[in-house]
Amino acid sequence: NAISESNLPAELFPNYSAIDYTIPKPGGPQPPAYIFVVDTCVSDDELNTCKGALLQALGLLPENALVGLLTYGTHVQVHEIGFSACAKSWVFQGSKEVDPRKVAHQLGLHQGQHGRQMGHQGQGAPPAPGLGRFLLPLSEGEFVLSELLENLTVDSFRTPVDKRASRCTGTALQVATALAGACLTPGGSATRIMLFVGGPATEGQG
């Protein structure tokens, strides 16, 4: 619009001593993202209750929300919900501290490599490589995610009677954070890592 006495830009108002400018991010805002991190070192009853609550929660999320699933006990499993032929997951040792760059490398989330593969499609920032594999819009991944949740079982590593369950909560959160960082644009999405834990961390990072 043209500048006039009745239509002045904010810079010309004497009572505005400072003005902040926001530069739009490429590609616009992303939909909200929810990464569920589920402890499987619990009893069958506790796990079934958690699974029921999560299945109910999926019905309350917006259709365009990005969803992902990690489960953990002695080890951490990152579930590839974009692979529908069968259940597929990537396993990380729970006793080790993880480096975000190594997590991205092991999951095949190479921003540079993906950019080269997408370069021929024209200008604009390509989507992150993890979108469509580990994080999917609920409208596309709800069936696979629901099936994964329904088939979750208690951690297969047996705990001695005189020991606590081997629960690598800290490592699971490190992997979830690395996954979010590799898949989502910083500041472009409201991301929630939702932890469902049944006891204290006893393996790896606390």
CSV table of C-alpha atoms in Angstrom, one decimal:
chain,number,residue,atom,x,y,z
A,1,ASN,CA,0.0,0.0,0.0
A,2,ALA,CA,1.1,3.6,-0.7
A,3,ILE,CA,2.5,5.7,2.2
A,4,SER,CA,0.3,8.6,3.2
A,5,GLU,CA,-0.4,10.7,6.3
A,6,SER,CA,-3.1,8.2,7.3
A,7,ASN,CA,-1.0,5.1,6.3
A,8,LEU,CA,2.5,5.4,7.8
A,9,PRO,CA,4.9,2.5,8.2
A,10,ALA,CA,5.9,1.6,11.8
A,11,GLU,CA,9.4,3.1,11.3
A,12,LEU,CA,8.0,6.6,11.1
A,13,PHE,CA,6.1,6.5,14.4
A,14,PRO,CA,8.2,8.4,17.1
A,15,ASN,CA,7.0,6.1,19.9
A,16,TYR,CA,8.5,3.0,18.3
A,17,SER,CA,12.1,3.2,19.5
A,18,ALA,CA,13.1,-0.2,18.1
A,19,ILE,CA,11.6,-2.5,15.4
A,20,ASP,CA,12.3,-6.2,15.0
A,21,TYR,CA,12.1,-7.8,11.5
A,22,THR,CA,11.3,-11.5,11.0
A,23,ILE,CA,12.6,-13.2,7.9
A,24,PRO,CA,10.3,-16.0,6.7
A,25,LYS,CA,12.0,-19.4,6.8
A,26,PRO,CA,12.3,-21.3,3.4
A,27,GLY,CA,9.3,-23.5,2.8
A,28,GLY,CA,7.1,-21.9,5.5
A,29,PRO,CA,6.2,-23.4,8.9
A,30,GLN,CA,6.2,-27.1,9.4
A,31,PRO,CA,3.3,-29.0,11.1
A,32,PRO,CA,3.7,-30.0,14.7
A,33,ALA,CA,5.8,-33.1,15.4
A,34,TYR,CA,5.3,-35.7,18.1
A,35,ILE,CA,8.0,-38.3,18.8
A,36,PHE,CA,6.8,-41.0,21.2
A,37,VAL,CA,9.5,-42.6,23.3
A,38,VAL,CA,8.1,-45.7,25.1
A,39,ASP,CA,9.8,-47.7,27.9
A,40,THR,CA,9.2,-51.5,27.4
A,41,CYS,CA,10.9,-52.5,30.7
A,42,VAL,CA,7.5,-52.8,32.4
A,43,SER,CA,4.9,-55.4,33.2
A,44,ASP,CA,2.5,-56.6,30.6
A,45,ASP,CA,-0.4,-54.7,32.3
A,46,GLU,CA,1.6,-51.5,32.4
A,47,LEU,CA,2.6,-51.8,28.7
A,48,ASN,CA,-1.0,-52.6,27.6
A,49,THR,CA,-2.3,-49.5,29.5
A,50,CYS,CA,0.3,-47.3,27.8
A,51,LYS,CA,-0.5,-48.7,24.4
A,52,GLY,CA,-4.2,-48.1,24.9
A,53,ALA,CA,-3.5,-44.5,25.9
A,54,LEU,CA,-1.2,-43.9,23.0
A,55,LEU,CA,-3.7,-45.3,20.5
A,56,GLN,CA,-6.3,-43.0,22.0
A,57,ALA,CA,-4.0,-40.0,21.8
A,58,LEU,CA,-3.4,-40.6,18.0
A,59,GLY,CA,-7.1,-40.0,17.5
A,60,LEU,CA,-6.8,-36.5,19.0
A,61,LEU,CA,-3.8,-35.3,17.0
A,62,PRO,CA,-4.3,-33.2,13.8
A,63,GLU,CA,-4.1,-35.2,10.6
A,64,ASN,CA,-1.0,-33.2,9.3
A,65,ALA,CA,0.9,-33.8,12.6
A,66,LEU,CA,4.3,-35.6,12.1
A,67,VAL,CA,4.6,-38.7,14.3
A,68,GLY,CA,7.5,-41.0,15.1
A,69,LEU,CA,8.1,-43.9,17.5
A,70,LEU,CA,11.1,-45.0,19.6
A,71,THR,CA,11.0,-47.9,22.1
A,72,TYR,CA,13.7,-48.8,24.5
A,73,GLY,CA,14.8,-51.2,27.3
A,74,THR,CA,18.3,-52.5,27.2
A,75,HIS,CA,18.6,-51.1,23.7
A,76,VAL,CA,16.9,-48.3,21.7
A,77,GLN,CA,14.8,-49.0,18.7
A,78,VAL,CA,14.0,-46.3,16.1
A,79,HIS,CA,11.0,-47.6,14.1
A,80,GLU,CA,10.8,-46.8,10.4
A,81,ILE,CA,7.1,-46.3,10.1
A,82,GLY,CA,7.5,-45.2,6.5
A,83,PHE,CA,8.4,-48.9,5.6
A,84,SER,CA,5.1,-50.7,5.5
A,85,ALA,CA,6.1,-54.1,4.0
A,86,CYS,CA,7.1,-55.3,7.5
A,87,ALA,CA,8.1,-54.0,10.9
A,88,LYS,CA,11.5,-52.4,10.5
A,89,SER,CA,13.6,-50.7,13.2
A,90,TRP,CA,17.2,-49.4,13.8
A,91,VAL,CA,18.8,-50.5,17.0
A,92,PHE,CA,21.3,-48.5,19.2
A,93,GLN,CA,23.2,-50.0,22.1
A,94,GLY,CA,21.7,-48.6,25.3
A,95,SER,CA,25.0,-48.5,27.3
A,96,LYS,CA,26.8,-46.1,24.9
A,97,GLU,CA,26.6,-42.3,24.8
A,98,VAL,CA,25.4,-41.4,21.3
A,99,ASP,CA,26.6,-38.6,19.1
A,100,PRO,CA,23.8,-36.8,17.1
A,101,ARG,CA,26.0,-36.8,13.9
A,102,LYS,CA,26.6,-40.5,14.2
A,103,VAL,CA,23.0,-41.2,14.8
A,104,ALA,CA,22.1,-39.3,11.7
A,105,HIS,CA,24.8,-41.2,9.8
A,106,GLN,CA,23.7,-44.6,10.9
A,107,LEU,CA,20.0,-43.8,10.1
A,108,GLY,CA,21.0,-42.6,6.6
A,109,LEU,CA,20.0,-39.0,7.3
A,110,HIS,CA,22.7,-37.3,5.3
A,111,GLN,CA,21.6,-33.7,4.6
A,112,GLY,CA,24.4,-33.2,2.1
A,113,GLN,CA,23.9,-36.5,0.3
A,114,HIS,CA,20.1,-36.0,0.2
A,115,GLY,CA,20.5,-32.5,-1.2
A,116,ARG,CA,22.7,-33.8,-4.1
A,117,GLN,CA,20.1,-36.4,-4.9
A,118,MET,CA,17.3,-33.8,-4.9
A,119,GLY,CA,19.3,-31.1,-6.7
A,120,HIS,CA,17.9,-32.0,-10.1
A,121,GLN,CA,14.3,-31.3,-9.0
A,122,GLY,CA,14.8,-27.5,-9.1
A,123,GLN,CA,15.2,-24.7,-6.6
A,124,GLY,CA,14.0,-24.6,-3.1
A,125,ALA,CA,15.0,-26.4,0.0
A,126,PRO,CA,14.5,-30.2,-0.3
A,127,PRO,CA,12.5,-32.0,2.5
A,128,ALA,CA,14.6,-33.5,5.2
A,129,PRO,CA,15.6,-37.1,4.4
A,130,GLY,CA,14.0,-38.5,7.6
A,131,LEU,CA,10.5,-37.2,6.6
A,132,GLY,CA,8.7,-40.1,5.0
A,133,ARG,CA,10.8,-42.7,6.8
A,134,PHE,CA,10.9,-42.0,10.6
A,135,LEU,CA,8.5,-39.1,10.8
A,136,LEU,CA,5.2,-39.3,8.8
A,137,PRO,CA,2.1,-37.2,8.7
A,138,LEU,CA,-0.5,-38.9,10.9
A,139,SER,CA,-2.8,-39.3,7.8
A,140,GLU,CA,-0.2,-41.4,6.1
A,141,GLY,CA,1.4,-43.3,9.0
A,142,GLU,CA,-1.5,-43.9,11.4
A,143,PHE,CA,-2.2,-47.5,10.3
A,144,VAL,CA,1.5,-48.6,10.5
A,145,LEU,CA,2.0,-46.7,13.8
A,146,SER,CA,-1.1,-48.2,15.4
A,147,GLU,CA,0.0,-51.7,14.3
A,148,LEU,CA,3.4,-51.2,15.8
A,149,LEU,CA,1.9,-50.0,19.1
A,150,GLU,CA,-0.5,-52.9,19.2
A,151,ASN,CA,2.3,-55.4,18.7
A,152,LEU,CA,4.7,-53.9,21.2
A,153,THR,CA,6.0,-56.5,23.8
A,154,VAL,CA,7.9,-56.3,27.0
A,155,ASP,CA,11.7,-56.0,26.7
A,156,SER,CA,13.0,-59.4,25.7
A,157,PHE,CA,16.2,-59.1,27.9
A,158,ARG,CA,15.4,-60.9,31.1
A,159,THR,CA,16.3,-59.2,34.4
A,160,PRO,CA,17.9,-61.2,37.2
A,161,VAL,CA,15.7,-61.4,40.3
A,162,ASP,CA,18.1,-59.3,42.4
A,163,LYS,CA,18.6,-56.6,39.7
A,164,ARG,CA,16.6,-53.7,38.4
A,165,ALA,CA,15.5,-53.7,34.8
A,166,SER,CA,18.1,-52.5,32.3
A,167,ARG,CA,16.5,-49.2,31.2
A,168,CYS,CA,18.5,-46.9,29.0
A,169,THR,CA,16.2,-43.8,29.3
A,170,GLY,CA,19.0,-41.2,28.7
A,171,THR,CA,20.3,-42.9,25.6
A,172,ALA,CA,16.7,-43.1,24.2
A,173,LEU,CA,16.2,-39.4,24.7
A,174,GLN,CA,19.6,-38.6,23.1
A,175,VAL,CA,18.6,-40.7,20.0
A,176,ALA,CA,15.1,-39.0,19.9
A,177,THR,CA,16.7,-35.6,20.1
A,178,ALA,CA,19.2,-36.5,17.3
A,179,LEU,CA,16.3,-37.8,15.1
A,180,ALA,CA,14.4,-34.6,15.6
A,181,GLY,CA,17.4,-32.5,14.8
A,182,ALA,CA,18.1,-34.4,11.6
A,183,CYS,CA,14.5,-34.5,10.3
A,184,LEU,CA,13.1,-31.1,11.3
A,185,THR,CA,14.1,-27.5,10.4
A,186,PRO,CA,15.2,-25.7,13.6
A,187,GLY,CA,12.5,-23.3,14.7
A,188,GLY,CA,10.2,-24.5,11.8
A,189,SER,CA,8.1,-26.9,13.8
A,190,ALA,CA,6.7,-27.3,17.3
A,191,THR,CA,8.3,-30.5,18.3
A,192,ARG,CA,7.4,-32.6,21.3
A,193,ILE,CA,9.4,-35.6,22.5
A,194,MET,CA,7.0,-37.5,24.7
A,195,LEU,CA,8.6,-39.9,27.2
A,196,PHE,CA,6.6,-42.8,28.7
A,197,VAL,CA,8.8,-44.3,31.4
A,198,GLY,CA,8.1,-46.9,34.0
A,199,GLY,CA,11.1,-46.6,36.3
A,200,PRO,CA,14.5,-45.2,36.9
A,201,ALA,CA,17.3,-45.2,34.3
A,202,THR,CA,19.8,-48.0,35.0
A,203,GLU,CA,21.7,-48.4,31.8
A,204,GLY,CA,23.9,-45.9,29.9
A,205,GLN,CA,23.4,-42.1,30.4
A,206,GLY,CA,21.1,-41.1,33.3
